[in-house]
Short mmCIF file of C-alpha atoms in Angstrom, two decimals:
data_model
loop_
_atom_site.label_atom_id
_atom_site.label_comp_id
_atom_site.label_asym_id
_atom_site.label_seq_id
_atom_site.Cartn_x
_atom_site.Cartn_y
_atom_site.Cartn_z
CA UNK A 1 -56.38 -2.72 -59.32
CA UNK A 2 -56.43 -4.74 -62.26
CA UNK A 3 -55.72 -3.85 -65.90
CA UNK A 4 -58.82 -4.98 -67.21
CA UNK A 5 -60.72 -2.39 -65.13
CA UNK A 6 -58.79 0.74 -65.98
CA UNK A 7 -59.63 -0.61 -69.61
CA UNK A 8 -63.59 -0.16 -68.18
CA UNK A 9 -63.07 2.66 -67.09
CA UNK A 10 -61.15 4.31 -69.94
CA UNK A 11 -64.19 3.40 -72.01
CA UNK A 12 -66.38 4.85 -69.50
CA UNK A 13 -64.68 7.98 -69.12
CA UNK A 14 -66.38 10.38 -71.43
CA UNK A 15 -63.83 11.84 -73.72
CA UNK A 16 -61.14 9.25 -73.58
CA UNK A 17 -60.00 8.60 -76.81
CA UNK A 18 -59.54 5.38 -78.68
CA UNK A 19 -57.20 5.00 -81.46
CA UNK A 20 -54.81 2.55 -83.14
CA UNK A 21 -51.42 3.50 -84.14
CA UNK A 22 -49.69 1.78 -87.19
CA UNK A 23 -46.58 3.19 -87.62
CA UNK A 24 -44.80 0.54 -85.54
CA UNK A 25 -45.92 -2.84 -85.44
CA UNK A 26 -46.13 -3.27 -81.79
CA UNK A 27 -48.37 -0.40 -81.63
CA UNK A 28 -50.98 -2.15 -83.56
CA UNK A 29 -53.62 -2.50 -80.87
CA UNK A 30 -56.13 0.13 -78.97
CA UNK A 31 -54.74 2.63 -76.79
CA UNK A 32 -56.57 4.97 -74.28
CA UNK A 33 -55.53 8.45 -74.43
CA UNK A 34 -56.65 10.76 -72.31
CA UNK A 35 -58.80 13.89 -73.71
CA UNK A 36 -56.95 17.03 -74.77
CA UNK A 37 -53.86 14.67 -74.54
CA UNK A 38 -51.39 12.65 -76.96
CA UNK A 39 -49.19 11.18 -74.54
CA UNK A 40 -51.04 10.56 -71.34
CA UNK A 41 -52.25 6.42 -71.47
CA UNK A 42 -51.51 3.47 -72.72
CA UNK A 43 -49.05 4.85 -75.32
CA UNK A 44 -49.02 7.50 -77.58
CA UNK A 45 -50.65 8.93 -80.42
CA UNK A 46 -48.36 11.97 -81.22
CA UNK A 47 -46.60 12.47 -84.88
CA UNK A 48 -43.54 13.36 -83.05
CA UNK A 49 -41.47 14.25 -79.95
CA UNK A 50 -42.98 17.91 -80.18
CA UNK A 51 -46.65 17.37 -80.94
CA UNK A 52 -48.71 18.21 -77.91
CA UNK A 53 -52.50 18.30 -77.20
CA UNK A 54 -54.41 20.97 -75.91
CA UNK A 55 -53.25 20.26 -72.08
CA UNK A 56 -49.23 20.77 -73.47
CA UNK A 57 -47.96 21.11 -69.95
CA UNK A 58 -49.80 17.78 -68.66
CA UNK A 59 -49.02 15.97 -71.52
CA UNK A 60 -45.40 17.13 -71.94
CA UNK A 61 -45.45 15.54 -68.17
CA UNK A 62 -46.23 11.68 -70.03
CA UNK A 63 -44.12 12.82 -72.91
CA UNK A 64 -41.33 12.49 -70.66
CA UNK A 65 -42.42 10.16 -68.47
CA UNK A 66 -43.00 6.99 -71.81
CA UNK A 67 -39.32 8.57 -72.30
CA UNK A 68 -38.09 7.78 -69.08
CA UNK A 69 -34.66 5.61 -69.82
CA UNK A 70 -34.57 3.04 -67.73
CA UNK A 71 -37.56 0.61 -68.01
CA UNK A 72 -38.73 -2.79 -67.81
CA UNK A 73 -41.34 -3.63 -70.23
CA UNK A 74 -44.16 -6.13 -69.63
CA UNK A 75 -43.31 -9.63 -69.61
CA UNK A 76 -39.08 -8.26 -69.66
CA UNK A 77 -36.63 -8.37 -67.32
CA UNK A 78 -33.65 -6.44 -66.28
CA UNK A 79 -31.26 -5.41 -63.24
CA UNK A 80 -32.36 -9.22 -61.86
CA UNK A 81 -35.86 -7.96 -62.23
CA UNK A 82 -39.06 -9.63 -63.85
CA UNK A 83 -41.70 -7.29 -64.86
CA UNK A 84 -44.78 -9.55 -64.40
CA UNK A 85 -47.55 -6.75 -64.59
CA UNK A 86 -49.58 -6.24 -68.19
CA UNK A 87 -47.86 -2.84 -68.50
CA UNK A 88 -44.05 -1.20 -68.72
CA UNK A 89 -42.43 -0.21 -65.32
CA UNK A 90 -40.24 2.39 -64.74
CA UNK A 91 -37.06 3.33 -62.47
CA UNK A 92 -38.90 5.21 -58.96
CA UNK A 93 -36.83 8.43 -60.24
CA UNK A 94 -38.79 8.94 -63.78
CA UNK A 95 -41.92 7.82 -61.80
CA UNK A 96 -40.90 10.73 -59.02
CA UNK A 97 -40.53 13.58 -61.95
CA UNK A 98 -43.85 12.22 -63.38
CA UNK A 99 -45.61 12.94 -59.74
CA UNK A 100 -43.64 16.58 -59.79
CA UNK A 101 -44.56 17.60 -63.09
CA UNK A 102 -48.16 16.88 -62.96
CA UNK A 103 -48.74 19.03 -59.91
CA UNK A 104 -46.55 21.74 -61.07
CA UNK A 105 -48.78 21.73 -64.32
CA UNK A 106 -50.49 24.79 -64.77
CA UNK A 107 -52.81 23.33 -67.30
CA UNK A 108 -56.75 23.08 -65.97
CA UNK A 109 -55.52 21.33 -62.71
CA UNK A 110 -58.44 18.95 -63.36
CA UNK A 111 -56.47 17.43 -66.14
CA UNK A 112 -53.46 16.72 -64.07
CA UNK A 113 -55.00 15.71 -61.13
CA UNK A 114 -57.28 12.88 -63.01
CA UNK A 115 -53.96 11.62 -64.80
CA UNK A 116 -51.87 11.60 -61.44
CA UNK A 117 -54.41 10.12 -59.34
CA UNK A 118 -55.08 7.16 -62.77
CA UNK A 119 -51.92 6.51 -62.63
CA UNK A 120 -50.54 6.72 -58.61
CA UNK A 121 -53.67 6.07 -57.63
CA UNK A 122 -56.15 3.61 -59.31
CA UNK A 123 -53.05 1.64 -61.13
CA UNK A 124 -50.83 1.34 -58.37
CA UNK A 125 -47.86 -0.30 -60.05
CA UNK A 126 -44.37 -0.22 -58.68
CA UNK A 127 -41.04 1.23 -59.57
CA UNK A 128 -37.83 0.00 -58.91
CA UNK A 129 -34.28 1.63 -57.53
CA UNK A 130 -30.82 0.81 -56.98
CA UNK A 131 -31.07 0.11 -52.70
CA UNK A 132 -30.09 -0.87 -49.17
CA UNK A 133 -31.69 -4.65 -48.53
CA UNK A 134 -35.75 -3.79 -47.58
CA UNK A 135 -35.94 -5.32 -44.33
CA UNK A 136 -39.97 -4.18 -43.71
CA UNK A 137 -42.46 -1.59 -44.05
CA UNK A 138 -42.27 1.46 -41.68
CA UNK A 139 -45.32 3.53 -42.53
CA UNK A 140 -47.77 1.57 -44.58
CA UNK A 141 -51.51 3.64 -45.39
CA UNK A 142 -54.05 0.92 -45.15
CA UNK A 143 -56.12 2.54 -47.66
CA UNK A 144 -53.92 2.96 -50.68
CA UNK A 145 -52.64 -0.33 -49.50
CA UNK A 146 -49.23 0.36 -50.23
CA UNK A 147 -45.84 1.42 -48.29
CA UNK A 148 -45.08 4.88 -48.48
CA UNK A 149 -41.82 4.46 -46.37
CA UNK A 150 -39.68 1.61 -46.46
CA UNK A 151 -36.69 0.60 -43.64
CA UNK A 152 -33.49 -0.74 -45.20
CA UNK A 153 -30.90 -2.36 -43.71
CA UNK A 154 -27.33 -0.23 -44.62
CA UNK A 155 -25.35 -2.59 -43.59
CA UNK A 156 -26.29 -5.05 -46.78
CA UNK A 157 -24.58 -3.84 -49.80
CA UNK A 158 -27.08 -1.89 -52.72
CA UNK A 159 -29.39 -3.95 -55.13
CA UNK A 160 -32.26 -3.51 -57.36
CA UNK A 161 -35.66 -3.75 -55.84
CA UNK A 162 -39.75 -2.86 -56.43
CA UNK A 163 -41.05 -0.04 -54.33
CA UNK A 164 -44.85 1.27 -54.27
CA UNK A 165 -45.15 4.11 -55.98
CA UNK A 166 -46.32 7.16 -53.82
CA UNK A 167 -50.06 8.60 -53.66
CA UNK A 168 -50.72 11.15 -55.65
CA UNK A 169 -52.88 13.09 -53.44
CA UNK A 170 -51.66 15.39 -51.17
#
């Protein structure tokens, strides 16, 4: 799914906020923020780290995800990997924590479910981690169009590699 489709989707979903953050020059672009949150979407409209929307648990999941300490910005490179996607990609540990946090949210379940579905199921991004060389995919989900379980060669040294993010829905 392309970023442009998500932008179109955000325009069509009732209540999505469109904001322009002028605090930082690199943020001087249109952002799509999920209703009732300040951190869930493309960037943040929060005044500070403690500023959360009306769905605070879901919003704190998004805030923590946004603050992942190991990211590769769009067009950037790190750990020998290049991110050619038009959005930031994160270490798989951060995406795993984000998924768990959203699933455990006691906010209106529809909010965390929609945020999780948009990020994990529709965006279908990739994450990265240090792992033995991938030799194949032992469990490919044809509906979600991603590998859910990889086969690896434990005799190889670990290297940084891209992995499909997990499916959000149980």
